[in-house]
Amino acid sequence: SSLDGRLEELRGRTVLIATHDQLAAALAIIELDGVARRIVLCPPGLAREHLPGVVAGSAADAWVRDAAGPQPEGLAVSICVTLKPPTRGPVTRRRSQETEWVLLTSGTTGAPKLVLHTLASLSSALVREQRPAEPLVWATFYDIRRYGGLQIYLRALRAGSLVLSSAGESPPQFLARAAAAGVTHISGTPSHWRSALMSGATARIEPRYVRLSGEIADQAILDNLRAAYPHARIAHAFATTEAGVGFEVSDGLAGFPASLAATASAPIRADAEADVQIEVVGDTLRIRSPGNAVRYLGEGAPPLKAREGFVDTGDRVELRDGRYYFVGRSGGVINVGGLKVYPEEVEAAINSHPWVRMSLVRARRSPITGALVAADVVLSDQAAGRDRPEEEALRREILESCQRILAPYKVPAMIRFVPTLAVSAAGKLVRPDA
């Protein structure tokens, strides 16, 4: 136990876990499930200004922290427990209720939303998977206090072990620890993987399974990971905090087969075993499944589900040759003279160039069209075994590649080469408001 004999004080309470250390949170989760009324997972990097809203919205009345975690000064909680280093001893742990789990969205556009789950909804994807014959060694670039990391944490608890990442370590340091532990399965966002590939440290591990989620997995990152891990199964999963895990694709291609989804002219496709239903309405992806969250919490919270029970993911897709491709998020559109441009679609075109490692597309103000498409691009140090061309030649090549793939109004008007791109605590590209 790491609760220093105070577990019973937290029984029936809504407990906000606000630790600096990820391992401390991982251990507290195990102790509190079945004891607390609710567990509220406070992710790293949450701004102090948002804490009162999280406490009020979740009705938290207890606070659990480690020595370096934030203090609850000025917040309406009646109990604060500081975790101790875990010790062995006689601990009487009695399960008294089904604990609700509260996760926070990334809050990139303001205060995060509070999303209510149950352990059954969080683990619904696990029960659809066959239990492995031998223990697995998982690793994840994610923090387990976010949905993507929590999915890996639950998988590791079910069958194996987990190598946790640390916010202060570089990809080579993390992958070195993962290698020492004999990692077999590893997950992260495409941005995590691009950073790992740029570091040159991916050769340190030999996983059997590589998973991407959290952002659009374009063909370039899938091909690069296939080259790095030729003997691994490379899969990209679609999941959101609200919708849960929708599906996984492991055929090596971006997007997903149209046969997975229903449209207005076809009946809803339902996996009889998993009861996961996927549909595309207009160009919007919607999901109904046992993995859907229950609801949003907080005063004035919007409905999480439509009347028929589907969760609108906010992701836009486009059908091409029997396959749906993700083109971007509904809130990230760049308006070029009244025409919609999704940054992610342009990034996929840029990233397809062999000398590009990653890119970020953003809006640049224009007095004529309102906005133009601009791109920040990180180049690879080497590609195809040849010296890198001059930047001006590369800029022309990238633009020509975009012109072959994209409509004219989507082609970047400006390309700037940068050494790095900012990645959020959730492992996603930090995007300015379009």
CSV table of C-alpha atoms in Angstrom, one decimal:
chain,number,residue,atom,x,y,z
A,1,SER,CA,0.0,0.0,0.0
A,2,SER,CA,1.0,3.6,-0.6
A,3,LEU,CA,-1.9,5.2,1.3
A,4,ASP,CA,-0.3,5.0,4.7
A,5,GLY,CA,-3.2,3.2,6.3
A,6,ARG,CA,-5.8,5.8,5.2
A,7,LEU,CA,-7.7,3.7,2.6
A,8,GLU,CA,-10.9,3.5,4.7
A,9,GLU,CA,-11.0,7.3,4.9
A,10,LEU,CA,-11.5,7.4,1.1
A,11,ARG,CA,-14.3,4.8,0.9
A,12,GLY,CA,-17.3,6.1,-0.9
A,13,ARG,CA,-15.7,9.4,-1.7
A,14,THR,CA,-14.8,11.0,-5.1
A,15,VAL,CA,-11.1,11.0,-5.1
A,16,LEU,CA,-9.0,13.2,-7.3
A,17,ILE,CA,-5.6,11.7,-8.0
A,18,ALA,CA,-3.1,14.6,-8.6
A,19,THR,CA,0.4,13.1,-8.5
A,20,HIS,CA,3.6,14.2,-10.2
A,21,ASP,CA,4.9,10.7,-10.5
A,22,GLN,CA,3.1,8.3,-12.9
A,23,LEU,CA,3.9,5.2,-10.9
A,24,ALA,CA,2.3,6.7,-7.8
A,25,ALA,CA,-0.9,7.2,-9.7
A,26,ALA,CA,-0.8,3.7,-11.2
A,27,LEU,CA,-0.6,2.2,-7.7
A,28,ALA,CA,-3.3,4.5,-6.2
A,29,ILE,CA,-5.7,3.5,-9.0
A,30,ILE,CA,-5.4,-0.2,-8.0
A,31,GLU,CA,-6.0,0.5,-4.4
A,32,LEU,CA,-9.0,2.8,-4.9
A,33,ASP,CA,-11.0,0.9,-7.5
A,34,GLY,CA,-13.9,-0.8,-5.8
A,35,VAL,CA,-13.4,1.5,-2.7
A,36,ALA,CA,-13.9,5.0,-3.9
A,37,ARG,CA,-17.2,6.2,-5.4
A,38,ARG,CA,-15.2,7.9,-8.2
A,39,ILE,CA,-11.6,8.2,-9.3
A,40,VAL,CA,-10.7,11.4,-11.1
A,41,LEU,CA,-7.5,11.1,-13.0
A,42,CYS,CA,-5.7,14.4,-13.2
A,43,PRO,CA,-3.3,14.4,-16.2
A,44,PRO,CA,0.1,16.0,-16.1
A,45,GLY,CA,0.3,19.6,-17.3
A,46,LEU,CA,-3.2,20.5,-16.2
A,47,ALA,CA,-3.3,24.2,-15.6
A,48,ARG,CA,-3.9,25.2,-12.0
A,49,GLU,CA,-6.7,27.5,-13.2
A,50,HIS,CA,-8.7,24.5,-14.3
A,51,LEU,CA,-8.6,22.6,-11.0
A,52,PRO,CA,-11.6,24.4,-9.4
A,53,GLY,CA,-13.7,23.4,-12.3
A,54,VAL,CA,-12.5,19.8,-12.2
A,55,VAL,CA,-13.2,19.6,-8.5
A,56,ALA,CA,-16.7,21.1,-8.8
A,57,GLY,CA,-17.7,19.2,-12.0
A,58,SER,CA,-16.7,15.8,-10.6
A,59,ALA,CA,-17.9,16.6,-7.1
A,60,ALA,CA,-14.5,15.6,-5.7
A,61,ASP,CA,-14.3,15.6,-1.9
A,62,ALA,CA,-10.9,14.0,-1.5
A,63,TRP,CA,-7.4,14.7,-2.9
A,64,VAL,CA,-4.6,12.2,-3.3
A,65,ARG,CA,-1.1,13.5,-4.2
A,66,ASP,CA,2.5,12.5,-3.9
A,67,ALA,CA,5.2,14.7,-2.3
A,68,ALA,CA,5.7,16.6,-5.6
A,69,GLY,CA,2.0,16.8,-6.6
A,70,PRO,CA,-0.1,19.9,-6.4
A,71,GLN,CA,-1.7,21.0,-3.1
A,72,PRO,CA,-5.5,21.5,-2.9
A,73,GLU,CA,-5.3,24.9,-1.3
A,74,GLY,CA,-8.5,26.9,-1.8
A,75,LEU,CA,-10.3,23.9,-3.2
A,76,ALA,CA,-13.4,22.4,-1.6
A,77,VAL,CA,-12.0,19.0,-0.6
A,78,SER,CA,-12.3,17.7,2.9
A,79,ILE,CA,-9.5,15.1,2.9
A,80,CYS,CA,-6.0,15.3,1.5
A,81,VAL,CA,-3.8,12.1,1.5
A,82,THR,CA,-0.1,12.3,0.6
A,83,LEU,CA,1.1,9.0,-0.8
A,84,LYS,CA,4.1,7.3,0.7
A,85,PRO,CA,6.5,5.0,-0.9
A,86,PRO,CA,4.7,1.6,-1.3
A,87,THR,CA,5.3,-0.7,1.6
A,88,ARG,CA,4.4,-4.3,2.3
A,89,GLY,CA,2.2,-5.1,5.2
A,90,PRO,CA,-1.2,-6.4,6.3
A,91,VAL,CA,-3.8,-4.4,4.2
A,92,THR,CA,-7.5,-5.3,4.5
A,93,ARG,CA,-9.0,-4.3,1.2
A,94,ARG,CA,-12.8,-4.7,0.9
A,95,ARG,CA,-14.6,-4.0,-2.4
A,96,SER,CA,-17.8,-2.2,-1.7
A,97,GLN,CA,-19.0,-0.6,-5.0
A,98,GLU,CA,-18.5,-0.2,-8.7
A,99,THR,CA,-16.1,2.8,-9.0
A,100,GLU,CA,-16.8,5.4,-11.6
A,101,TRP,CA,-13.7,6.7,-13.5
A,102,VAL,CA,-13.4,10.3,-14.7
A,103,LEU,CA,-11.0,11.2,-17.4
A,104,LEU,CA,-10.2,14.7,-18.8
A,105,THR,CA,-10.0,15.6,-22.4
A,106,SER,CA,-6.9,17.4,-23.6
A,107,GLY,CA,-8.5,20.8,-23.3
A,108,THR,CA,-6.6,22.2,-26.2
A,109,THR,CA,-9.3,24.8,-26.8
A,110,GLY,CA,-9.9,25.8,-23.2
A,111,ALA,CA,-11.0,24.0,-20.1
A,112,PRO,CA,-11.0,20.2,-20.4
A,113,LYS,CA,-14.2,18.3,-20.4
A,114,LEU,CA,-14.8,15.7,-17.7
A,115,VAL,CA,-15.7,12.3,-19.2
A,116,LEU,CA,-17.4,9.7,-17.0
A,117,HIS,CA,-16.5,6.0,-17.6
A,118,THR,CA,-16.9,2.7,-15.8
A,119,LEU,CA,-14.3,0.0,-15.6
A,120,ALA,CA,-16.5,-2.0,-17.9
A,121,SER,CA,-16.5,0.7,-20.6
A,122,LEU,CA,-12.8,1.2,-20.3
A,123,SER,CA,-12.0,-2.5,-20.6
A,124,SER,CA,-14.6,-3.3,-23.2
A,125,ALA,CA,-11.9,-3.6,-25.9
A,126,LEU,CA,-10.0,-6.0,-23.8
A,127,VAL,CA,-12.8,-8.5,-23.5
A,128,ARG,CA,-12.9,-8.7,-27.3
A,129,GLU,CA,-9.3,-9.8,-27.4
A,130,GLN,CA,-8.1,-13.3,-26.7
A,131,ARG,CA,-5.9,-13.6,-23.6
A,132,PRO,CA,-2.3,-14.1,-24.6
A,133,ALA,CA,-0.7,-17.5,-24.0
A,134,GLU,CA,2.2,-15.9,-22.2
A,135,PRO,CA,2.7,-12.6,-20.3
A,136,LEU,CA,3.4,-9.6,-22.5
A,137,VAL,CA,5.8,-6.7,-21.7
A,138,TRP,CA,4.1,-3.5,-22.7
A,139,ALA,CA,5.6,0.0,-23.0
A,140,THR,CA,3.9,3.2,-23.9
A,141,PHE,CA,4.9,6.8,-24.6
A,142,TYR,CA,1.5,7.8,-23.3
A,143,ASP,CA,0.8,8.9,-19.7
A,144,ILE,CA,-1.6,6.4,-18.2
A,145,ARG,CA,-3.8,9.2,-16.8
A,146,ARG,CA,-5.0,9.9,-20.4
A,147,TYR,CA,-7.3,7.5,-22.3
A,148,GLY,CA,-4.7,6.1,-24.6
A,149,GLY,CA,-2.2,5.3,-21.8
A,150,LEU,CA,-5.0,4.0,-19.6
A,151,GLN,CA,-5.9,1.4,-22.2
A,152,ILE,CA,-2.3,0.1,-22.2
A,153,TYR,CA,-2.2,0.1,-18.5
A,154,LEU,CA,-5.3,-2.1,-18.3
A,155,ARG,CA,-3.8,-4.4,-20.9
A,156,ALA,CA,-0.6,-4.8,-18.9
A,157,LEU,CA,-2.5,-5.5,-15.7
A,158,ARG,CA,-4.6,-8.1,-17.4
A,159,ALA,CA,-1.6,-10.0,-18.9
A,160,GLY,CA,1.9,-8.9,-18.4
A,161,SER,CA,3.8,-5.8,-17.2
A,162,LEU,CA,4.3,-2.2,-18.2
A,163,VAL,CA,7.3,0.0,-18.7
A,164,LEU,CA,6.1,3.6,-17.9
A,165,SER,CA,7.5,6.6,-19.6
A,166,SER,CA,8.8,9.7,-17.9
A,167,ALA,CA,8.1,13.2,-19.0
A,168,GLY,CA,11.7,14.2,-18.4
A,169,GLU,CA,13.4,11.5,-20.5
A,170,SER,CA,14.3,11.5,-24.2
A,171,PRO,CA,13.0,8.8,-26.6
A,172,PRO,CA,16.5,7.1,-26.6
A,173,GLN,CA,16.4,6.9,-22.8
A,174,PHE,CA,12.9,5.5,-22.7
A,175,LEU,CA,13.6,3.0,-25.5
A,176,ALA,CA,16.8,1.9,-23.7
A,177,ARG,CA,14.7,1.1,-20.6
A,178,ALA,CA,12.1,-0.7,-22.7
A,179,ALA,CA,14.8,-2.8,-24.3
A,180,ALA,CA,16.2,-3.7,-21.0
A,181,ALA,CA,12.8,-4.9,-19.9
A,182,GLY,CA,12.4,-7.0,-23.1
A,183,VAL,CA,9.5,-5.1,-24.4
A,184,THR,CA,7.1,-7.0,-26.7
A,185,HIS,CA,4.3,-4.5,-27.3
A,186,ILE,CA,4.6,-0.8,-27.5
A,187,SER,CA,2.2,2.1,-28.2
A,188,GLY,CA,2.3,5.9,-28.9
A,189,THR,CA,0.9,8.6,-31.0
A,190,PRO,CA,2.2,9.2,-34.5
A,191,SER,CA,4.0,12.2,-33.1
A,192,HIS,CA,5.6,10.1,-30.5
A,193,TRP,CA,6.8,7.7,-33.1
A,194,ARG,CA,8.1,10.4,-35.4
A,195,SER,CA,10.2,11.8,-32.5
A,196,ALA,CA,11.5,8.3,-31.8
A,197,LEU,CA,12.4,7.8,-35.5
A,198,MET,CA,14.2,11.2,-35.6
A,199,SER,CA,16.2,10.2,-32.5
A,200,GLY,CA,17.7,7.2,-34.3
A,201,ALA,CA,16.9,5.0,-31.2
A,202,THR,CA,14.1,2.8,-32.6
A,203,ALA,CA,16.7,0.0,-33.3
A,204,ARG,CA,17.1,-0.5,-29.6
A,205,ILE,CA,13.9,-2.5,-29.3
A,206,GLU,CA,12.5,-5.5,-31.3
A,207,PRO,CA,8.8,-5.5,-30.5
A,208,ARG,CA,6.3,-8.0,-31.8
A,209,TYR,CA,3.5,-5.4,-31.9
A,210,VAL,CA,3.6,-1.6,-32.5
A,211,ARG,CA,0.4,0.4,-32.0
A,212,LEU,CA,-0.4,4.0,-33.0
A,213,SER,CA,-3.4,6.0,-31.9
A,214,GLY,CA,-4.5,9.5,-30.8
A,215,GLU,CA,-3.7,11.2,-34.2
A,216,ILE,CA,-4.1,10.4,-37.8
A,217,ALA,CA,-1.7,7.7,-38.9
A,218,ASP,CA,-0.7,8.7,-42.4
A,219,GLN,CA,1.0,6.3,-44.9
A,220,ALA,CA,4.4,7.8,-44.3
A,221,ILE,CA,4.6,6.9,-40.6
A,222,LEU,CA,3.2,3.5,-41.2
A,223,ASP,CA,5.8,2.8,-43.9
A,224,ASN,CA,8.6,4.2,-41.7
A,225,LEU,CA,7.6,1.9,-38.8
A,226,ARG,CA,7.3,-1.1,-41.2
A,227,ALA,CA,10.9,-0.4,-42.3
A,228,ALA,CA,12.1,0.0,-38.7
A,229,TYR,CA,10.3,-3.1,-37.4
A,230,PRO,CA,9.9,-5.5,-40.4
A,231,HIS,CA,8.9,-8.5,-38.2
A,232,ALA,CA,6.3,-6.6,-36.0
A,233,ARG,CA,2.6,-6.2,-36.4
A,234,ILE,CA,2.0,-2.5,-37.1
A,235,ALA,CA,-1.5,-1.4,-36.1
A,236,HIS,CA,-3.3,1.9,-35.8
A,237,ALA,CA,-6.3,2.1,-33.6
A,238,PHE,CA,-9.1,4.6,-33.6
A,239,ALA,CA,-10.1,5.7,-30.1
A,240,THR,CA,-11.3,8.8,-28.3
A,241,THR,CA,-11.9,9.5,-24.6
A,242,GLU,CA,-15.6,9.8,-25.3
A,243,ALA,CA,-16.2,7.1,-27.9
A,244,GLY,CA,-13.8,4.5,-26.6
A,245,VAL,CA,-11.9,2.1,-28.8
A,246,GLY,CA,-13.7,1.9,-32.2
A,247,PHE,CA,-11.5,-0.4,-34.3
A,248,GLU,CA,-7.9,-1.4,-35.1
A,249,VAL,CA,-6.4,-1.6,-38.6
A,250,SER,CA,-3.3,-3.7,-39.2
A,251,ASP,CA,-3.1,-4.1,-43.0
A,252,GLY,CA,-0.3,-1.6,-43.3
A,253,LEU,CA,-2.5,1.1,-45.0
A,254,ALA,CA,-3.7,4.5,-43.8
A,255,GLY,CA,-7.5,4.9,-43.2
A,256,PHE,CA,-9.8,1.9,-42.8
A,257,PRO,CA,-11.9,-0.3,-45.1
A,258,ALA,CA,-15.3,1.1,-46.0
A,259,SER,CA,-16.8,-2.3,-45.1
A,260,LEU,CA,-16.3,-1.4,-41.4
A,261,ALA,CA,-18.7,1.5,-41.6
A,262,ALA,CA,-22.3,2.1,-42.5
A,263,THR,CA,-23.6,5.0,-44.5
A,264,ALA,CA,-27.0,6.6,-45.1
A,265,SER,CA,-27.6,4.1,-47.9
A,266,ALA,CA,-26.5,0.9,-46.0
A,267,PRO,CA,-27.6,-0.6,-42.7
A,268,ILE,CA,-25.5,-0.1,-39.6
A,269,ARG,CA,-22.6,-2.5,-39.5
A,270,ALA,CA,-22.6,-4.3,-36.1
A,271,ASP,CA,-19.9,-6.7,-35.0
A,272,ALA,CA,-22.1,-9.4,-33.4
A,273,GLU,CA,-19.4,-10.4,-30.9
A,274,ALA,CA,-18.3,-6.9,-29.9
A,275,ASP,CA,-21.5,-5.0,-30.6
A,276,VAL,CA,-19.4,-2.1,-32.0
A,277,GLN,CA,-21.3,0.0,-34.5
A,278,ILE,CA,-19.6,2.4,-36.8
A,279,GLU,CA,-21.3,4.8,-39.2
A,280,VAL,CA,-20.4,7.7,-41.4
A,281,VAL,CA,-23.0,10.5,-41.6
A,282,GLY,CA,-22.1,13.0,-44.3
A,283,ASP,CA,-18.3,13.0,-43.7
A,284,THR,CA,-18.5,12.5,-39.9
A,285,LEU,CA,-17.5,9.3,-38.1
A,286,ARG,CA,-19.8,8.2,-35.3
A,287,ILE,CA,-19.4,5.2,-33.0
A,288,ARG,CA,-21.8,3.3,-30.7
A,289,SER,CA,-20.3,0.6,-28.5
A,290,PRO,CA,-20.0,-0.7,-24.9
A,291,GLY,CA,-16.8,1.3,-24.8
A,292,ASN,CA,-18.6,4.7,-25.1
A,293,ALA,CA,-18.3,6.9,-22.1
A,294,VAL,CA,-21.5,7.3,-20.0
A,295,ARG,CA,-21.7,11.2,-20.1
A,296,TYR,CA,-20.0,14.4,-19.5
A,297,LEU,CA,-19.9,15.8,-16.0
A,298,GLY,CA,-20.4,19.3,-14.7
A,299,GLU,CA,-23.0,22.0,-14.7
A,300,GLY,CA,-24.2,22.8,-18.2
A,301,ALA,CA,-22.3,19.9,-19.7
A,302,PRO,CA,-23.4,19.1,-23.3
A,303,PRO,CA,-24.9,15.7,-24.1
A,304,LEU,CA,-22.2,13.2,-25.0
A,305,LYS,CA,-24.4,10.9,-27.2
A,306,ALA,CA,-26.9,11.5,-29.9
A,307,ARG,CA,-30.5,10.4,-29.4
A,308,GLU,CA,-29.8,7.0,-31.0
A,309,GLY,CA,-26.8,6.4,-28.8
A,310,PHE,CA,-23.9,7.3,-31.2
A,311,VAL,CA,-21.0,9.4,-30.2
A,312,ASP,CA,-20.0,12.0,-32.8
A,313,THR,CA,-16.2,11.7,-32.8
A,314,GLY,CA,-15.6,15.0,-34.6
A,315,ASP,CA,-13.4,13.3,-37.1
A,316,ARG,CA,-13.9,13.9,-40.8
A,317,VAL,CA,-13.3,11.1,-43.3
A,318,GLU,CA,-13.3,10.9,-47.1
A,319,LEU,CA,-14.2,7.8,-49.2
A,320,ARG,CA,-11.6,6.9,-51.9
A,321,ASP,CA,-11.5,3.6,-53.8
A,322,GLY,CA,-13.4,1.6,-51.1
A,323,ARG,CA,-11.5,3.0,-48.2
A,324,TYR,CA,-12.1,5.8,-45.7
A,325,TYR,CA,-9.3,8.2,-45.0
A,326,PHE,CA,-9.2,10.6,-42.1
A,327,VAL,CA,-8.9,14.2,-43.3
A,328,GLY,CA,-9.0,16.1,-40.0
A,329,ARG,CA,-11.0,17.4,-37.1
A,330,SER,CA,-14.1,19.5,-37.5
A,331,GLY,CA,-12.7,22.3,-35.3
A,332,GLY,CA,-9.4,22.6,-37.1
A,333,VAL,CA,-10.5,23.8,-40.5
A,334,ILE,CA,-8.6,26.5,-42.4
A,335,ASN,CA,-10.9,28.7,-44.5
A,336,VAL,CA,-9.2,29.6,-47.8
A,337,GLY,CA,-11.5,31.9,-49.7
A,338,GLY,CA,-14.6,30.0,-48.4
A,339,LEU,CA,-13.0,26.5,-49.1
A,340,LYS,CA,-12.3,24.1,-46.3
A,341,VAL,CA,-8.7,22.8,-45.8
A,342,TYR,CA,-8.0,20.2,-43.1
A,343,PRO,CA,-4.4,20.6,-41.8
A,344,GLU,CA,-4.0,16.9,-41.3
A,345,GLU,CA,-4.8,16.1,-45.0
A,346,VAL,CA,-2.1,18.5,-46.1
A,347,GLU,CA,0.4,17.2,-43.6
A,348,ALA,CA,-0.2,13.6,-44.9
A,349,ALA,CA,0.8,14.9,-48.4
A,350,ILE,CA,3.9,16.7,-47.1
A,351,ASN,CA,4.9,13.7,-44.9
A,352,SER,CA,4.9,11.4,-48.0
A,353,HIS,CA,8.1,13.1,-49.2
A,354,PRO,CA,11.1,10.9,-48.4
A,355,TRP,CA,13.0,13.7,-46.8
A,356,VAL,CA,10.2,14.8,-44.5
A,357,ARG,CA,10.0,13.4,-41.0
A,358,MET,CA,7.0,15.5,-39.7
A,359,SER,CA,5.1,18.6,-40.4
A,360,LEU,CA,2.6,21.0,-39.0
A,361,VAL,CA,0.1,22.9,-41.2
A,362,ARG,CA,-1.4,26.2,-40.0
A,363,ALA,CA,-3.3,29.2,-41.2
A,364,ARG,CA,-1.6,32.4,-42.3
A,365,ARG,CA,-3.7,35.5,-42.6
A,366,SER,CA,-4.3,36.8,-46.1
A,367,PRO,CA,-6.1,40.1,-47.0
A,368,ILE,CA,-7.5,38.5,-50.2
A,369,THR,CA,-8.6,35.0,-49.2
A,370,GLY,CA,-8.8,35.4,-45.4
A,371,ALA,CA,-6.2,32.7,-44.9
A,372,LEU,CA,-3.5,30.8,-46.7
A,373,VAL,CA,-2.0,27.4,-45.9
A,374,ALA,CA,1.4,27.5,-44.3
A,375,ALA,CA,3.6,24.6,-43.2
A,376,ASP,CA,6.4,24.0,-40.8
A,377,VAL,CA,8.5,21.0,-41.8
A,378,VAL,CA,11.1,18.9,-40.0
A,379,LEU,CA,13.5,17.2,-42.4
A,380,SER,CA,15.2,13.8,-42.0
A,381,ASP,CA,19.0,13.8,-41.7
A,382,GLN,CA,19.2,11.0,-44.3
A,383,ALA,CA,16.9,9.2,-46.7
A,384,ALA,CA,17.4,6.7,-49.5
A,385,GLY,CA,21.2,6.5,-48.8
A,386,ARG,CA,22.0,9.9,-50.4
A,387,ASP,CA,23.0,13.3,-49.2
A,388,ARG,CA,20.2,15.7,-48.5
A,389,PRO,CA,19.5,18.3,-51.3
A,390,GLU,CA,19.6,22.0,-50.7
A,391,GLU,CA,16.6,23.4,-48.8
A,392,GLU,CA,15.4,25.4,-51.8
A,393,ALA,CA,15.4,22.3,-54.0
A,394,LEU,CA,13.6,20.3,-51.3
A,395,ARG,CA,11.0,23.1,-50.9
A,396,ARG,CA,10.3,22.8,-54.7
A,397,GLU,CA,10.1,19.0,-54.5
A,398,ILE,CA,7.6,19.1,-51.6
A,399,LEU,CA,5.4,21.7,-53.3
A,400,GLU,CA,5.4,19.6,-56.5
A,401,SER,CA,4.5,16.5,-54.5
A,402,CYS,CA,1.6,18.4,-52.9
A,403,GLN,CA,0.4,19.8,-56.3
A,404,ARG,CA,0.1,16.2,-57.5
A,405,ILE,CA,-1.9,15.1,-54.6
A,406,LEU,CA,-4.0,18.1,-53.4
A,407,ALA,CA,-6.4,20.5,-54.9
A,408,PRO,CA,-4.7,23.9,-55.7
A,409,TYR,CA,-6.2,25.8,-52.7
A,410,LYS,CA,-4.8,23.2,-50.3
A,411,VAL,CA,-1.2,23.4,-51.5
A,412,PRO,CA,0.9,25.4,-49.0
A,413,ALA,CA,1.7,29.0,-49.9
A,414,MET,CA,4.7,28.9,-47.6
A,415,ILE,CA,7.0,26.1,-46.3
A,416,ARG,CA,9.3,26.8,-43.5
A,417,PHE,CA,12.0,24.3,-42.4
A,418,VAL,CA,12.2,24.0,-38.6
A,419,PRO,CA,14.4,21.8,-36.3
A,420,THR,CA,11.6,20.6,-34.1
A,421,LEU,CA,7.8,20.8,-33.6
A,422,ALA,CA,6.1,21.1,-30.2
A,423,VAL,CA,4.3,18.0,-28.9
A,424,SER,CA,1.8,18.3,-26.1
A,425,ALA,CA,1.8,16.3,-22.9
A,426,ALA,CA,-0.8,14.0,-24.6
A,427,GLY,CA,1.7,13.2,-27.4
A,428,LYS,CA,0.0,15.3,-30.1
A,429,LEU,CA,1.2,18.1,-32.2
A,430,VAL,CA,0.5,21.4,-30.6
A,431,ARG,CA,-1.8,23.2,-33.1
A,432,PRO,CA,-2.5,26.9,-33.1
A,433,ASP,CA,-6.1,28.0,-33.6
A,434,ALA,CA,-6.7,27.8,-37.4
